[in-house]
XYZ file of C-alpha atoms in Angstrom:
307
model
C -0.123 -0.227 0.094
C 2.642 2.779 1.258
C 4.784 1.884 -2.243
C 1.791 2.961 -4.403
C 0.495 5.879 -3.032
C 2.779 8.518 -4.598
C 2.370 6.679 -8.160
C -0.877 9.525 -8.598
C 1.219 12.111 -8.786
C 4.036 10.451 -10.306
C 1.706 10.285 -13.365
C -0.033 13.797 -13.045
C 3.538 15.213 -13.511
C 3.670 13.696 -17.156
C 0.297 15.133 -18.469
C 0.975 18.385 -16.032
C 4.424 18.639 -18.089
C 2.705 18.252 -21.532
C 0.330 21.444 -20.951
C 3.233 23.603 -19.603
C 5.644 21.861 -22.282
C 2.588 23.173 -25.267
C 1.573 26.248 -23.618
C 4.908 27.281 -23.599
C 6.039 26.607 -27.303
C 2.435 28.091 -28.316
C 3.306 31.319 -25.824
C 6.658 31.468 -27.551
C 4.939 31.244 -31.209
C 2.586 33.839 -31.014
C 5.019 36.358 -29.458
C 7.379 35.393 -32.810
C 3.956 36.234 -34.735
C 3.649 39.669 -32.900
C 7.684 40.056 -33.569
C 7.128 39.118 -37.034
C 4.051 41.007 -38.071
C 6.155 44.168 -38.498
C 8.005 42.350 -41.307
C 5.498 39.961 -42.610
C 2.069 39.927 -44.105
C -0.409 37.708 -41.971
C -1.251 35.540 -45.137
C 2.318 34.778 -45.765
C 2.787 32.923 -42.594
C -0.226 31.609 -42.889
C 1.066 29.699 -45.946
C 4.759 29.302 -45.306
C 3.733 28.196 -41.652
C 1.318 25.557 -42.990
C 3.400 24.235 -45.615
C 6.034 23.528 -42.868
C 3.517 22.193 -41.127
C 1.578 19.617 -43.590
C 4.782 17.310 -44.382
C 5.234 15.977 -41.604
C 1.585 15.447 -40.796
C 0.940 13.743 -43.775
C 4.021 11.329 -43.366
C 2.452 10.422 -39.898
C -0.657 9.653 -40.937
C 0.723 7.680 -44.079
C 2.834 5.603 -41.764
C 1.452 4.946 -38.270
C -0.401 1.534 -38.582
C -3.375 3.323 -37.005
C -4.401 5.696 -39.058
C -7.156 5.086 -41.268
C -5.852 7.571 -44.373
C -6.060 10.918 -45.174
C -9.724 11.777 -45.888
C -12.058 12.754 -42.879
C -14.880 10.614 -41.839
C -17.289 13.454 -41.432
C -15.549 15.566 -43.920
C -18.721 18.945 -43.829
C -18.424 19.255 -40.226
C -14.284 18.644 -40.030
C -14.299 21.331 -42.885
C -16.800 23.855 -40.822
C -14.213 23.286 -38.036
C -11.550 23.463 -39.831
C -13.124 26.630 -41.315
C -14.170 28.513 -37.629
C -10.380 27.826 -36.235
C -8.407 29.536 -38.982
C -10.845 32.412 -39.085
C -9.860 32.166 -35.050
C -6.564 32.491 -35.716
C -7.397 35.274 -38.035
C -9.206 37.445 -35.285
C -6.490 36.986 -32.881
C -3.650 37.577 -34.999
C -4.720 40.399 -36.330
C -4.921 42.186 -32.553
C -1.306 41.489 -32.002
C 0.479 43.951 -34.007
C -1.549 46.973 -31.746
C -1.897 45.581 -28.550
C -0.340 43.909 -25.629
C 0.424 40.032 -25.619
C -0.640 39.970 -21.761
C -4.052 41.569 -22.942
C -4.876 39.496 -26.343
C -3.918 35.784 -24.538
C -6.066 37.194 -21.404
C -9.241 37.892 -23.773
C -8.548 34.794 -25.540
C -8.572 32.579 -22.613
C -12.214 33.462 -21.935
C -12.644 30.712 -24.094
C -13.554 28.090 -21.078
C -16.494 30.612 -20.348
C -18.179 30.346 -23.946
C -17.402 26.336 -24.222
C -19.601 26.401 -20.839
C -22.101 28.749 -22.563
C -22.631 27.220 -26.247
C -22.707 23.395 -24.919
C -25.449 24.577 -22.967
C -26.987 26.004 -25.790
C -26.223 23.633 -28.442
C -25.562 20.161 -26.437
C -27.826 20.637 -23.525
C -25.750 20.459 -21.077
C -26.544 22.147 -17.240
C -24.794 25.179 -15.942
C -24.495 24.764 -12.220
C -24.295 28.171 -9.742
C -20.547 28.102 -9.798
C -20.792 27.882 -13.734
C -22.914 31.442 -13.830
C -20.371 32.494 -11.113
C -17.361 31.766 -13.666
C -19.214 33.764 -16.484
C -19.947 36.565 -14.536
C -15.989 36.833 -13.063
C -14.996 36.021 -16.593
C -16.788 38.923 -18.197
C -16.353 41.541 -15.270
C -12.522 40.685 -15.753
C -12.885 41.228 -19.678
C -14.468 44.586 -18.713
C -11.626 46.013 -16.503
C -8.967 44.792 -18.888
C -10.373 46.199 -21.672
C -11.936 49.538 -20.237
C -14.438 50.152 -23.224
C -15.385 53.450 -22.133
C -11.439 54.457 -21.907
C -9.728 56.954 -24.166
C -7.681 54.733 -25.169
C -9.904 51.820 -26.207
C -9.475 49.921 -29.568
C -12.158 47.813 -31.235
C -9.133 45.848 -32.152
C -9.078 44.557 -28.524
C -12.331 42.808 -28.897
C -10.678 40.351 -31.757
C -9.250 38.128 -29.031
C -12.774 37.889 -27.746
C -13.963 36.585 -31.527
C -11.338 34.666 -31.435
C -12.540 32.795 -28.218
C -16.178 32.913 -29.457
C -14.648 31.204 -32.901
C -12.724 28.640 -30.839
C -15.426 27.427 -28.231
C -17.711 26.925 -31.518
C -15.567 24.893 -33.303
C -14.514 23.087 -29.766
C -18.406 22.279 -29.042
C -18.576 21.305 -32.801
C -15.633 19.062 -32.191
C -17.006 17.160 -29.356
C -20.892 16.967 -31.117
C -19.320 16.044 -34.704
C -16.009 15.328 -34.594
C -15.398 12.441 -31.962
C -14.677 9.985 -34.689
C -11.930 11.594 -36.231
C -8.133 11.010 -35.933
C -6.314 13.856 -34.609
C -3.294 13.851 -36.974
C -6.416 14.191 -39.744
C -7.968 17.372 -38.266
C -4.723 18.769 -37.601
C -4.287 18.369 -41.449
C -7.152 19.703 -42.325
C -6.719 22.628 -40.029
C -3.396 23.578 -41.904
C -4.634 23.044 -45.332
C -7.496 25.660 -44.732
C -5.295 27.921 -43.274
C -2.681 27.717 -46.314
C -6.117 27.966 -48.582
C -7.096 31.150 -46.615
C -4.119 32.732 -47.047
C -3.091 31.558 -50.534
C -6.506 33.092 -51.598
C -6.493 36.322 -49.484
C -2.801 36.742 -50.576
C -4.475 37.277 -54.254
C -7.737 38.273 -53.467
C -6.450 41.417 -51.870
C -4.110 42.697 -54.543
C -6.612 41.867 -57.178
C -9.831 42.857 -56.070
C -8.682 45.687 -53.360
C -5.645 47.350 -54.574
C -5.503 50.236 -52.470
C -5.935 48.715 -49.174
C -2.934 49.083 -47.772
C -2.734 52.885 -49.059
C -6.467 53.365 -47.367
C -5.671 51.754 -44.245
C -2.002 51.509 -43.824
C -2.209 47.927 -42.285
C 0.386 46.008 -43.858
C 0.201 43.109 -41.430
C -3.210 42.385 -43.278
C -3.254 43.788 -46.740
C 0.542 44.062 -47.244
C 2.204 42.012 -49.994
C 4.594 38.889 -49.623
C 8.367 39.773 -48.842
C 11.251 37.843 -49.570
C 12.339 34.908 -47.686
C 15.773 33.802 -46.550
C 17.507 31.596 -44.165
C 16.550 33.439 -41.298
C 13.164 33.656 -42.273
C 12.955 30.017 -43.234
C 14.068 29.046 -39.614
C 11.563 31.818 -38.257
C 8.538 29.616 -40.039
C 10.257 26.392 -39.444
C 10.148 27.268 -35.293
C 6.531 28.751 -36.239
C 5.584 25.171 -37.735
C 7.412 23.293 -34.457
C 5.747 25.509 -32.121
C 2.263 24.482 -33.675
C 2.831 20.506 -33.555
C 4.548 20.818 -30.198
C 1.473 23.077 -28.634
C -1.007 20.614 -30.866
C 1.055 17.070 -29.382
C 1.566 17.984 -25.575
C -2.364 20.045 -24.866
C -4.088 16.642 -27.000
C -1.397 14.154 -24.214
C -1.971 16.171 -21.266
C -5.948 16.103 -21.788
C -6.227 12.022 -22.453
C -4.000 11.456 -19.866
C -4.700 13.922 -16.938
C -7.850 15.185 -14.849
C -9.463 17.978 -17.157
C -9.616 20.452 -14.219
C -6.086 19.735 -13.116
C -4.739 19.976 -16.995
C -7.173 23.220 -17.798
C -5.473 25.086 -14.760
C -1.925 24.841 -15.644
C -3.152 25.567 -19.223
C -3.626 29.290 -18.073
C 0.371 29.408 -17.661
C 0.482 30.473 -21.319
C -0.878 33.634 -19.932
C 1.932 33.907 -17.570
C 4.635 33.462 -20.361
C 2.812 35.691 -22.800
C 3.009 38.392 -19.733
C 7.128 37.497 -19.664
C 7.495 36.691 -23.274
C 5.711 40.879 -23.443
C 8.125 42.328 -20.962
C 10.983 40.881 -22.190
C 10.448 41.280 -26.221
C 8.459 44.235 -26.558
C 8.611 46.366 -23.178
C 4.948 45.652 -22.491
C 4.632 46.138 -18.479
C 0.813 45.279 -17.415
C -0.766 47.993 -15.575
C -3.026 47.260 -12.504
C -6.018 46.971 -14.824
C -4.463 44.371 -16.842
C -3.685 42.593 -13.882
C -6.950 42.884 -12.032
C -8.470 41.944 -15.194
C -6.130 38.839 -15.990
C -6.792 37.206 -12.201
C -10.341 37.676 -12.718
C -10.255 36.070 -15.743
C -7.839 33.051 -15.152
C -10.312 32.665 -11.303
C -13.809 32.208 -13.642
C -11.792 29.505 -15.917
C -10.747 27.407 -13.275
C -14.195 27.443 -12.054
C -16.017 26.661 -15.434
C -13.783 23.661 -15.446
C -14.269 22.460 -12.069
C -18.168 22.759 -12.053
C -18.519 20.185 -14.353
């Protein structure tokens, strides 16, 4: 009996370590996206990163014995899921050049609250009083952090919230319609969709809206592709590696650890983002940002534990 007691904490170390590694990689990748936003348009980042990510995914699906092929079973639902996630990243990344990393991350991490709401609306799941308290705390945190009535408020700050809504809808759709799909096939479908949207936008904006850059001044959304050397390809490869580590680490953590515990450590993403913001961009969070982040983290943990 005495020898068996330490096994649970030891087993818990692996999923906790996996989620910490995943959010470390993802947060560092998002910081790199913010840094590259001054040099590359979003659509070039989409296309180049997805090209690097698609090749190993195809090889894994082809050679792993348990995989059933490249095509998803529920193609329509998987395509819709991929589109939701693609435009989730469009909304989130479009905000990064103009707002602090910590603010973008905290606003996006309201997603457990939206998942709770949408699961109740579309899947019939019951929200307990603790869940309603979490929802109230979370949105109070967003209001404190973004201060919509302040003079320096920008509607760009709401884009991560749009991303959180799209992500939550995609997760509810995954649970309802895509449970039988391989995670690798879902990942491949997502990156192919990101690649396609990036290519269409790259060709479409110059063709149908040639004066967009002059009228908006937004190089990140409307700018033309830039030349890439070894350094730029290394950066794209690093983004692809971060995305793969994040996806695999997150999947392993939630498959092998208690959801409430793993989700709690998932919020370390915000701590990593805050550190990267300070180190790389000299973004020092003010008292409103820190207070709002604390409320959002508390609300997210409550939302997960109420189930």
